PDB file of C-alpha atoms and ligand atoms in Angstrom:
ATOM      1  CA  MET A   1      -2.756  32.959   6.331  1.00 79.00           C
ATOM      2  CA  SER A   2      -0.043  32.064   3.885  1.00 87.00           C
ATOM      3  CA  SER A   3       0.337  29.097   1.751  1.00 96.00           C
ATOM      4  CA  ILE A   4       2.453  26.772  -0.082  1.00 98.00           C
ATOM      5  CA  VAL A   5       1.431  25.035  -3.377  1.00 98.00           C
ATOM      6  CA  LEU A   6       2.197  22.124  -4.356  1.00 98.00           C
ATOM      7  CA  PHE A   7       2.762  21.698  -8.265  1.00 98.00           C
ATOM      8  CA  GLY A   8       2.936  19.158 -11.303  1.00 98.00           C
ATOM      9  CA  PRO A   9       1.414  16.520 -13.305  1.00 98.00           C
ATOM     10  CA  PRO A  10      -0.666  14.633 -12.341  1.00 98.00           C
ATOM     11  CA  GLY A  11       1.580  11.644 -10.097  1.00 98.00           C
ATOM     12  CA  ALA A  12       4.544  13.091 -10.044  1.00 98.00           C
ATOM     13  CA  GLY A  13       4.509  12.789  -6.678  1.00 98.00           C
ATOM     14  CA  LYS A  14       2.911  15.633  -4.944  1.00 98.00           C
ATOM     15  CA  GLY A  15       0.309  14.046  -2.528  1.00 98.00           C
ATOM     16  CA  THR A  16       3.314  11.431  -1.472  1.00 98.00           C
ATOM     17  CA  GLN A  17       5.359  14.267  -1.028  1.00 98.00           C
ATOM     18  CA  ALA A  18       2.654  16.053   0.972  1.00 98.00           C
ATOM     19  CA  GLU A  19       3.145  13.208   3.470  1.00 97.00           C
ATOM     20  CA  ARG A  20       6.083  13.874   4.728  1.00 97.00           C
ATOM     21  CA  ILE A  21       6.205  17.976   4.095  1.00 97.00           C
ATOM     22  CA  THR A  22       3.051  17.493   6.913  1.00 97.00           C
ATOM     23  CA  ASP A  23       4.731  15.219   8.774  1.00 95.00           C
ATOM     24  CA  SER A  24       7.722  17.523   8.651  1.00 95.00           C
ATOM     25  CA  THR A  25       6.072  21.024   9.012  1.00 95.00           C
ATOM     26  CA  GLY A  26       3.067  20.684  10.425  1.00 96.00           C
ATOM     27  CA  LEU A  27       1.044  22.769   7.287  1.00 96.00           C
ATOM     28  CA  PRO A  28      -2.137  20.671   6.473  1.00 97.00           C
ATOM     29  CA  GLN A  29      -2.598  19.139   3.352  1.00 97.00           C
ATOM     30  CA  ILE A  30      -6.022  20.746   0.532  1.00 98.00           C
ATOM     31  CA  SER A  31      -6.199  18.441  -1.793  1.00 98.00           C
ATOM     32  CA  THR A  32      -8.726  18.993  -4.379  1.00 98.00           C
ATOM     33  CA  GLY A  33      -8.600  15.346  -5.901  1.00 98.00           C
ATOM     34  CA  ASP A  34      -9.477  14.074  -1.940  1.00 97.00           C
ATOM     35  CA  MET A  35     -12.116  16.997  -1.748  1.00 98.00           C
ATOM     36  CA  LEU A  36     -13.869  15.699  -5.258  1.00 98.00           C
ATOM     37  CA  ARG A  37     -13.430  12.300  -4.126  1.00 97.00           C
ATOM     38  CA  ALA A  38     -14.856  12.669  -0.721  1.00 96.00           C
ATOM     39  CA  ALA A  39     -17.959  14.567  -2.629  1.00 98.00           C
ATOM     40  CA  VAL A  40     -18.296  11.758  -5.141  1.00 97.00           C
ATOM     41  CA  LYS A  41     -18.829   9.016  -2.781  1.00 96.00           C
ATOM     42  CA  ALA A  42     -20.985  11.160  -0.087  1.00 98.00           C
ATOM     43  CA  GLY A  43     -23.729  12.261  -3.906  1.00 98.00           C
ATOM     44  CA  THR A  44     -23.217  15.778  -3.527  1.00 97.00           C
ATOM     45  CA  GLU A  45     -24.054  18.371  -5.930  1.00 97.00           C
ATOM     46  CA  THR A  46     -21.142  19.422  -5.794  1.00 97.00           C
ATOM     47  CA  GLY A  47     -19.840  15.618  -6.852  1.00 98.00           C
ATOM     48  CA  LEU A  48     -22.649  15.060  -9.374  1.00 97.00           C
ATOM     49  CA  LEU A  49     -20.970  17.738 -11.505  1.00 97.00           C
ATOM     50  CA  ALA A  50     -17.381  17.142 -11.027  1.00 98.00           C
ATOM     51  CA  LYS A  51     -17.918  13.070 -11.330  1.00 97.00           C
ATOM     52  CA  THR A  52     -18.490  12.847 -15.520  1.00 96.00           C
ATOM     53  CA  PHE A  53     -15.514  15.646 -15.640  1.00 98.00           C
ATOM     54  CA  MET A  54     -13.276  13.045 -13.364  1.00 97.00           C
ATOM     55  CA  GLU A  55     -14.267  10.490 -15.134  1.00 95.00           C
ATOM     56  CA  ALA A  56     -13.205  12.098 -18.896  1.00 95.00           C
ATOM     57  CA  GLY A  57      -9.539  13.137 -16.960  1.00 97.00           C
ATOM     58  CA  GLN A  58     -10.894  16.609 -17.362  1.00 98.00           C
ATOM     59  CA  LEU A  59     -10.410  19.684 -14.989  1.00 98.00           C
ATOM     60  CA  VAL A  60     -13.503  20.348 -12.830  1.00 98.00           C
ATOM     61  CA  PRO A  61     -15.002  24.109 -13.870  1.00 98.00           C
ATOM     62  CA  ASP A  62     -13.276  26.711 -12.139  1.00 98.00           C
ATOM     63  CA  GLU A  63     -15.865  27.658  -9.954  1.00 98.00           C
ATOM     64  CA  VAL A  64     -16.391  24.959  -7.922  1.00 98.00           C
ATOM     65  CA  ILE A  65     -13.210  23.892  -7.312  1.00 98.00           C
ATOM     66  CA  ILE A  66     -12.793  27.888  -6.358  1.00 98.00           C
ATOM     67  CA  ALA A  67     -16.033  27.343  -4.239  1.00 97.00           C
ATOM     68  CA  LEU A  68     -14.796  24.452  -2.426  1.00 97.00           C
ATOM     69  CA  ILE A  69     -11.470  26.174  -1.744  1.00 98.00           C
ATOM     70  CA  LYS A  70     -13.054  29.313   0.261  1.00 97.00           C
ATOM     71  CA  ASP A  71     -14.741  26.801   2.455  1.00 97.00           C
ATOM     72  CA  ARG A  72     -12.050  25.268   3.429  1.00 97.00           C
ATOM     73  CA  ILE A  73      -9.641  27.744   4.183  1.00 96.00           C
ATOM     74  CA  THR A  74     -12.367  28.902   7.139  1.00 96.00           C
ATOM     75  CA  HIS A  75     -11.536  25.832   8.894  1.00 97.00           C
ATOM     76  CA  PRO A  76      -9.738  26.515  12.131  1.00 97.00           C
ATOM     77  CA  ASP A  77      -6.320  23.886  11.145  1.00 97.00           C
ATOM     78  CA  ALA A  78      -6.022  26.869   7.592  1.00 96.00           C
ATOM     79  CA  VAL A  79      -5.271  29.715  10.435  1.00 95.00           C
ATOM     80  CA  ASP A  80      -1.546  29.498  10.506  1.00 94.00           C
ATOM     81  CA  GLY A  81      -1.588  28.331   7.185  1.00 96.00           C
ATOM     82  CA  VAL A  82      -1.984  25.379   4.511  1.00 98.00           C
ATOM     83  CA  MET A  83      -0.514  23.105   1.712  1.00 98.00           C
ATOM     84  CA  PHE A  84      -2.133  23.268  -1.336  1.00 98.00           C
ATOM     85  CA  ASP A  85      -2.064  19.899  -3.728  1.00 98.00           C
ATOM     86  CA  GLY A  86      -3.744  19.994  -7.138  1.00 98.00           C
ATOM     87  CA  PHE A  87      -4.676  23.615  -6.536  1.00 98.00           C
ATOM     88  CA  PRO A  88      -4.331  25.757  -8.301  1.00 98.00           C
ATOM     89  CA  ARG A  89      -4.860  23.955 -12.362  1.00 98.00           C
ATOM     90  CA  THR A  90      -5.498  27.245 -13.682  1.00 98.00           C
ATOM     91  CA  ILE A  91      -5.043  30.895 -14.463  1.00 97.00           C
ATOM     92  CA  PRO A  92      -8.472  31.493 -12.812  1.00 98.00           C
ATOM     93  CA  GLN A  93      -7.919  29.228 -10.153  1.00 98.00           C
ATOM     94  CA  ALA A  94      -4.712  30.774  -9.495  1.00 97.00           C
ATOM     95  CA  GLU A  95      -6.121  34.530  -9.360  1.00 97.00           C
ATOM     96  CA  ALA A  96      -8.805  33.435  -6.819  1.00 98.00           C
ATOM     97  CA  LEU A  97      -6.290  31.833  -4.722  1.00 97.00           C
ATOM     98  CA  ALA A  98      -3.620  35.723  -4.583  1.00 96.00           C
ATOM     99  CA  SER A  99      -6.812  37.521  -4.076  1.00 96.00           C
ATOM    100  CA  ILE A 100      -7.366  35.299  -0.448  1.00 93.00           C
ATOM    101  CA  THR A 101      -4.170  34.098   0.605  1.00 94.00           C
ATOM    102  CA  LYS A 102      -0.626  34.943  -0.182  1.00 96.00           C
ATOM    103  CA  VAL A 103       1.722  32.293  -1.499  1.00 97.00           C
ATOM    104  CA  THR A 104       5.081  32.449  -0.709  1.00 97.00           C
ATOM    105  CA  HIS A 105       6.306  28.634  -2.520  1.00 98.00           C
ATOM    106  CA  VAL A 106       5.208  26.984  -5.154  1.00 98.00           C
ATOM    107  CA  ILE A 107       7.306  23.936  -5.525  1.00 98.00           C
ATOM    108  CA  ALA A 108       7.290  22.431  -9.371  1.00 98.00           C
ATOM    109  CA  ILE A 109       7.824  19.088  -8.868  1.00 98.00           C
ATOM    110  CA  GLU A 110       9.118  18.232 -12.380  1.00 98.00           C
ATOM    111  CA  VAL A 111       8.648  14.585 -13.780  1.00 98.00           C
ATOM    112  CA  PRO A 112       9.167  13.452 -17.649  1.00 97.00           C
ATOM    113  CA  ASP A 113       5.946  12.444 -19.671  1.00 97.00           C
ATOM    114  CA  GLU A 114       7.178   9.729 -19.674  1.00 96.00           C
ATOM    115  CA  ARG A 115       7.410   8.557 -16.548  1.00 97.00           C
ATOM    116  CA  ILE A 116       3.657   9.096 -15.482  1.00 97.00           C
ATOM    117  CA  VAL A 117       1.508   6.470 -16.900  1.00 96.00           C
ATOM    118  CA  GLY A 118       3.933   3.602 -15.040  1.00 97.00           C
ATOM    119  CA  ARG A 119       3.504   5.472 -11.483  1.00 98.00           C
ATOM    120  CA  ILE A 120      -0.241   6.321 -12.298  1.00 98.00           C
ATOM    121  CA  CYS A 121      -1.267   3.093 -13.154  1.00 96.00           C
ATOM    122  CA  GLY A 122       0.589   1.254 -10.846  1.00 98.00           C
ATOM    123  CA  ARG A 123      -0.890   3.910  -7.697  1.00 98.00           C
ATOM    124  CA  TYR A 124      -2.823   2.120  -4.811  1.00 98.00           C
ATOM    125  CA  SER A 125      -2.997   4.025  -1.408  1.00 98.00           C
ATOM    126  CA  CYS A 126      -4.517   2.778   2.530  1.00 98.00           C
ATOM    127  CA  ALA A 127      -7.807   3.461   2.286  1.00 96.00           C
ATOM    128  CA  GLY A 128      -7.339   3.769   6.918  1.00 96.00           C
ATOM    129  CA  CYS A 129      -5.008   6.858   6.134  1.00 95.00           C
ATOM    130  CA  GLY A 130      -4.522   8.548   2.399  1.00 94.00           C
ATOM    131  CA  SER A 131      -1.143   7.167   2.459  1.00 96.00           C
ATOM    132  CA  VAL A 132      -0.066   6.876  -1.290  1.00 97.00           C
ATOM    133  CA  TYR A 133       1.909   3.284  -2.291  1.00 98.00           C
ATOM    134  CA  HIS A 134       3.180   2.840  -5.887  1.00 98.00           C
ATOM    135  CA  ASP A 135       3.159  -1.553  -6.845  1.00 98.00           C
ATOM    136  CA  THR A 136       6.784  -1.465  -7.435  1.00 98.00           C
ATOM    137  CA  PHE A 137       8.568   1.938  -6.781  1.00 98.00           C
ATOM    138  CA  ASN A 138       6.628   1.994  -2.355  1.00 97.00           C
ATOM    139  CA  PRO A 139       4.933  -1.209  -2.633  1.00 98.00           C
ATOM    140  CA  VAL A 140       3.537  -1.255   1.645  1.00 98.00           C
ATOM    141  CA  GLY A 141       5.231  -3.994   3.635  1.00 96.00           C
ATOM    142  CA  THR A 142       3.726  -7.307   4.346  1.00 95.00           C
ATOM    143  CA  ASP A 143       2.180  -6.412   7.712  1.00 95.00           C
ATOM    144  CA  GLY A 144       0.154  -3.625   5.362  1.00 96.00           C
ATOM    145  CA  CYS A 145       0.086   0.062   6.364  1.00 97.00           C
ATOM    146  CA  ASN A 146       1.732   1.607  10.095  1.00 95.00           C
ATOM    147  CA  CYS A 147      -1.483   3.244  10.820  1.00 96.00           C
ATOM    148  CA  GLY A 148      -3.295  -0.075  11.693  1.00 96.00           C
ATOM    149  CA  ASN A 149      -6.159   0.207   9.361  1.00 97.00           C
ATOM    150  CA  TRP A 150      -4.479  -1.147   6.530  1.00 98.00           C
ATOM    151  CA  GLU A 151      -7.354  -1.611   3.294  1.00 97.00           C
ATOM    152  CA  GLU A 152      -6.392  -1.650  -0.210  1.00 98.00           C
ATOM    153  CA  LYS A 153      -7.777   1.294  -2.298  1.00 97.00           C
ATOM    154  CA  ARG A 154      -7.584   2.003  -6.125  1.00 97.00           C
ATOM    155  CA  ARG A 155      -8.867   5.333  -7.563  1.00 96.00           C
ATOM    156  CA  ALA A 156     -11.571   4.635 -10.714  1.00 92.00           C
ATOM    157  CA  ASP A 157      -9.889   6.945 -12.534  1.00 94.00           C
ATOM    158  CA  ASP A 158      -6.207   5.852 -12.561  1.00 96.00           C
ATOM    159  CA  ASN A 159      -6.120   3.514 -15.984  1.00 93.00           C
ATOM    160  CA  GLU A 160      -4.584   4.204 -19.101  1.00 91.00           C
ATOM    161  CA  GLY A 161      -7.915   6.457 -20.441  1.00 90.00           C
ATOM    162  CA  THR A 162      -7.500   8.927 -18.983  1.00 94.00           C
ATOM    163  CA  VAL A 163      -3.689   9.687 -17.921  1.00 96.00           C
ATOM    164  CA  MET A 164      -3.186  11.196 -21.346  1.00 96.00           C
ATOM    165  CA  SER A 165      -5.970  13.482 -21.398  1.00 97.00           C
ATOM    166  CA  ARG A 166      -5.213  14.212 -17.901  1.00 97.00           C
ATOM    167  CA  LEU A 167      -1.339  14.521 -18.884  1.00 97.00           C
ATOM    168  CA  GLY A 168      -3.208  17.230 -21.629  1.00 97.00           C
ATOM    169  CA  ALA A 169      -4.778  19.030 -19.593  1.00 98.00           C
ATOM    170  CA  TYR A 170      -1.814  19.502 -17.205  1.00 98.00           C
ATOM    171  CA  HIS A 171       0.050  20.684 -20.647  1.00 98.00           C
ATOM    172  CA  GLU A 172      -2.754  23.150 -22.073  1.00 98.00           C
ATOM    173  CA  GLN A 173      -3.984  24.143 -19.139  1.00 98.00           C
ATOM    174  CA  THR A 174      -1.418  23.698 -15.417  1.00 98.00           C
ATOM    175  CA  SER A 175       1.680  24.358 -16.861  1.00 97.00           C
ATOM    176  CA  PRO A 176       1.081  27.819 -18.348  1.00 97.00           C
ATOM    177  CA  LEU A 177       0.551  28.579 -14.434  1.00 97.00           C
ATOM    178  CA  ALA A 178       4.545  28.373 -14.075  1.00 97.00           C
ATOM    179  CA  ALA A 179       5.683  31.323 -16.041  1.00 96.00           C
ATOM    180  CA  TRP A 180       2.861  33.382 -13.947  1.00 93.00           C
ATOM    181  CA  TYR A 181       4.846  32.044 -10.410  1.00 97.00           C
ATOM    182  CA  GLU A 182       7.964  32.366 -11.759  1.00 96.00           C
ATOM    183  CA  THR A 183       7.316  35.903 -12.439  1.00 95.00           C
ATOM    184  CA  ALA A 184       6.037  36.780  -8.610  1.00 93.00           C
ATOM    185  CA  GLY A 185       9.843  34.642  -7.645  1.00 94.00           C
ATOM    186  CA  ILE A 186       8.841  32.149  -5.553  1.00 97.00           C
ATOM    187  CA  PHE A 187       8.726  29.358  -8.497  1.00 98.00           C
ATOM    188  CA  HIS A 188      11.183  26.676  -7.212  1.00 98.00           C
ATOM    189  CA  ARG A 189      12.179  23.361  -9.334  1.00 98.00           C
ATOM    190  CA  VAL A 190      12.522  19.989  -7.814  1.00 98.00           C
ATOM    191  CA  ASN A 191      13.707  17.061  -9.661  1.00 98.00           C
ATOM    192  CA  GLY A 192      10.736  14.986  -8.862  1.00 98.00           C
ATOM    193  CA  ASP A 193      12.453  11.463 -11.086  1.00 98.00           C
ATOM    194  CA  ARG A 194      14.283  10.283  -7.748  1.00 98.00           C
ATOM    195  CA  ALA A 195      13.886   8.569  -5.111  1.00 98.00           C
ATOM    196  CA  ILE A 196      10.817   9.894  -2.693  1.00 98.00           C
ATOM    197  CA  ASP A 197      13.211  10.973   0.457  1.00 98.00           C
ATOM    198  CA  GLU A 198      15.578  12.761  -1.775  1.00 98.00           C
ATOM    199  CA  ILE A 199      13.126  14.408  -3.395  1.00 98.00           C
ATOM    200  CA  THR A 200      11.692  15.667  -0.056  1.00 98.00           C
ATOM    201  CA  GLU A 201      15.193  16.684   1.578  1.00 98.00           C
ATOM    202  CA  ASP A 202      15.083  19.287  -2.007  1.00 98.00           C
ATOM    203  CA  ILE A 203      11.892  20.684  -1.116  1.00 98.00           C
ATOM    204  CA  LEU A 204      12.255  21.175   2.876  1.00 98.00           C
ATOM    205  CA  ALA A 205      15.259  22.758   1.704  1.00 97.00           C
ATOM    206  CA  ALA A 206      13.742  25.441  -0.647  1.00 97.00           C
ATOM    207  CA  LEU A 207      11.027  26.019   1.454  1.00 96.00           C
ATOM    208  CA  ASN A 208      13.585  27.351   4.837  1.00 86.00           C
TER     209      ASN A 208
HETATM  210  P1  LIG B   1       0.475  13.069  -7.767  1.00 76.57           P
HETATM  211  O1  LIG B   1       0.090  13.843  -6.192  1.00 76.57           O
HETATM  212  O2  LIG B   1       1.307  13.950  -8.257  1.00 76.57           O
HETATM  213  O3  LIG B   1      -0.705  12.330  -8.821  1.00 76.57           O
HETATM  214  P2  LIG B   1       1.313  10.317  -5.966  1.00 76.57           P
HETATM  215  O4  LIG B   1       2.019  11.160  -4.809  1.00 76.57           O
HETATM  216  O5  LIG B   1      -0.052   9.934  -5.667  1.00 76.57           O
HETATM  217  O6  LIG B   1       1.240  11.660  -7.797  1.00 76.57           O
HETATM  218  O7  LIG B   1       2.686   9.555  -6.604  1.00 76.57           O
HETATM  219  C1  LIG B   1       1.649   8.726  -7.922  1.00 76.57           C
HETATM  220  C2  LIG B   1       2.318   7.592  -7.849  1.00 76.57           C
HETATM  221  O8  LIG B   1       3.882   7.216  -7.792  1.00 76.57           O
HETATM  222  C3  LIG B   1       2.476   6.679  -6.569  1.00 76.57           C
HETATM  223  O9  LIG B   1       2.165   5.012  -6.466  1.00 76.57           O
HETATM  224  C4  LIG B   1       3.463   6.855  -5.606  1.00 76.57           C
HETATM  225  O10 LIG B   1       3.498   5.618  -4.780  1.00 76.57           O
HETATM  226  C5  LIG B   1       4.340   6.922  -6.803  1.00 76.57           C
HETATM  227  N1  LIG B   1       5.897   7.791  -6.835  1.00 76.57           N
HETATM  228  C6  LIG B   1       5.698   9.175  -6.165  1.00 76.57           C
HETATM  229  N2  LIG B   1       6.686   9.439  -5.906  1.00 76.57           N
HETATM  230  C7  LIG B   1       7.695   8.874  -6.519  1.00 76.57           C
HETATM  231  C8  LIG B   1       9.087   8.594  -6.595  1.00 76.57           C
HETATM  232  N3  LIG B   1       9.944   9.878  -5.959  1.00 76.57           N
HETATM  233  N4  LIG B   1       9.724   7.489  -7.099  1.00 76.57           N
HETATM  234  C9  LIG B   1       8.554   6.337  -7.861  1.00 76.57           C
HETATM  235  N5  LIG B   1       7.783   6.811  -7.424  1.00 76.57           N
HETATM  236  C10 LIG B   1       6.963   7.445  -6.940  1.00 76.57           C
HETATM  237  P1  LIG B   2      -3.309  13.856 -10.598  1.00 76.57           P
HETATM  238  O1  LIG B   2      -2.576  14.287  -8.958  1.00 76.57           O
HETATM  239  O2  LIG B   2      -3.357  12.328  -9.673  1.00 76.57           O
HETATM  240  O3  LIG B   2      -3.898  14.401 -11.306  1.00 76.57           O
HETATM  241  P2  LIG B   2      -5.946  15.101  -8.430  1.00 76.57           P
HETATM  242  O4  LIG B   2      -6.651  14.144  -6.968  1.00 76.57           O
HETATM  243  O5  LIG B   2      -4.975  16.023  -7.882  1.00 76.57           O
HETATM  244  O6  LIG B   2      -5.178  13.891  -9.667  1.00 76.57           O
HETATM  245  O7  LIG B   2      -7.513  15.016  -9.139  1.00 76.57           O
HETATM  246  C1  LIG B   2      -8.401  14.092  -9.330  1.00 76.57           C
HETATM  247  C2  LIG B   2      -8.870  14.783 -11.084  1.00 76.57           C
HETATM  248  O8  LIG B   2      -9.800  15.510  -9.787  1.00 76.57           O
HETATM  249  C3  LIG B   2      -8.226  15.257 -12.142  1.00 76.57           C
HETATM  250  O9  LIG B   2      -8.607  15.180 -13.132  1.00 76.57           O
HETATM  251  C4  LIG B   2      -9.589  16.890 -12.260  1.00 76.57           C
HETATM  252  O10 LIG B   2     -10.905  15.993 -12.814  1.00 76.57           O
HETATM  253  C5  LIG B   2     -10.335  16.813 -10.896  1.00 76.57           C
HETATM  254  N1  LIG B   2      -9.505  18.215 -10.010  1.00 76.57           N
HETATM  255  C6  LIG B   2      -8.845  17.892  -9.206  1.00 76.57           C
HETATM  256  N2  LIG B   2      -7.930  18.986  -9.025  1.00 76.57           N
HETATM  257  C7  LIG B   2      -8.625  19.832  -9.584  1.00 76.57           C
HETATM  258  C8  LIG B   2      -7.956  21.605 -10.055  1.00 76.57           C
HETATM  259  N3  LIG B   2      -7.773  22.188  -8.750  1.00 76.57           N
HETATM  260  N4  LIG B   2      -9.280  22.143 -11.031  1.00 76.57           N
HETATM  261  C9  LIG B   2      -9.848  21.477 -11.082  1.00 76.57           C
HETATM  262  N5  LIG B   2     -10.052  20.080 -11.648  1.00 76.57           N
HETATM  263  C10 LIG B   2      -9.628  19.391 -10.275  1.00 76.57           C
HETATM  264 ZN1  LIG B   3      -2.825   3.498   6.533  1.00 76.57          ZN
END
């Protein structure tokens, strides 16, 4: 099994691009954020532990994340490769990943800090299918989502209060991974401060 990684700050557009890359490549998206939110909703032990960190805009401990990933990649859909969204976020997570799969591409979606608050505070998604929307930049159509099960969902942590700590966690704990992957020659930078479709084109080109 090999894998690709979508890398970047909160609100960079990783989930938005993952949806489109899955449509083009068939690679399943593995989002640790989505997995954690599902665990919180289900009230599992992992969910209870993760909740306080997520509400504070801090990273959930590595051992929790690594255990989630080790289980997830045993699912049958992961056999031919996967696309990680929001993982790894620390050097220990990247080391754990290297020991379980070959990472072939790390796609860094670059967006300046000053854009992030606006991206995150306008975010919502479709509860029916998970598609990501934005109040201004990518609003859902007047008939709701194409999936036919439109229901608006907003994340509890998508508020100005947590954005700064989430961005701080990104700069302190996650961005050092860039140098780590650059050394391995698999790091591709994409300008994420453009139209969604242009970014998708660049990512698909980097994957070929
Ligand atoms: P991430 O998964 O990296 O946290 P998302 O894909 O959820 O980011 O995007 C964050 C918000 O920004 C969403 O509301 C999304 O609709 C919006 N968005 C994504 N890409 C762009 C873009 N290129 N330009 C403007 N807004 C975008
Ligand atoms: P965003 O892209 O907007 O930061 P995510 O959905 O990726 O949002 O993550 C939401 C929260 O879940 C993070 O703020 C963090 O608390 C937790 N989280 C998600 N992925 C990881 C990870 N790989 N390591 C540690 N914490 C994580
Ligand atoms: Zn939908």
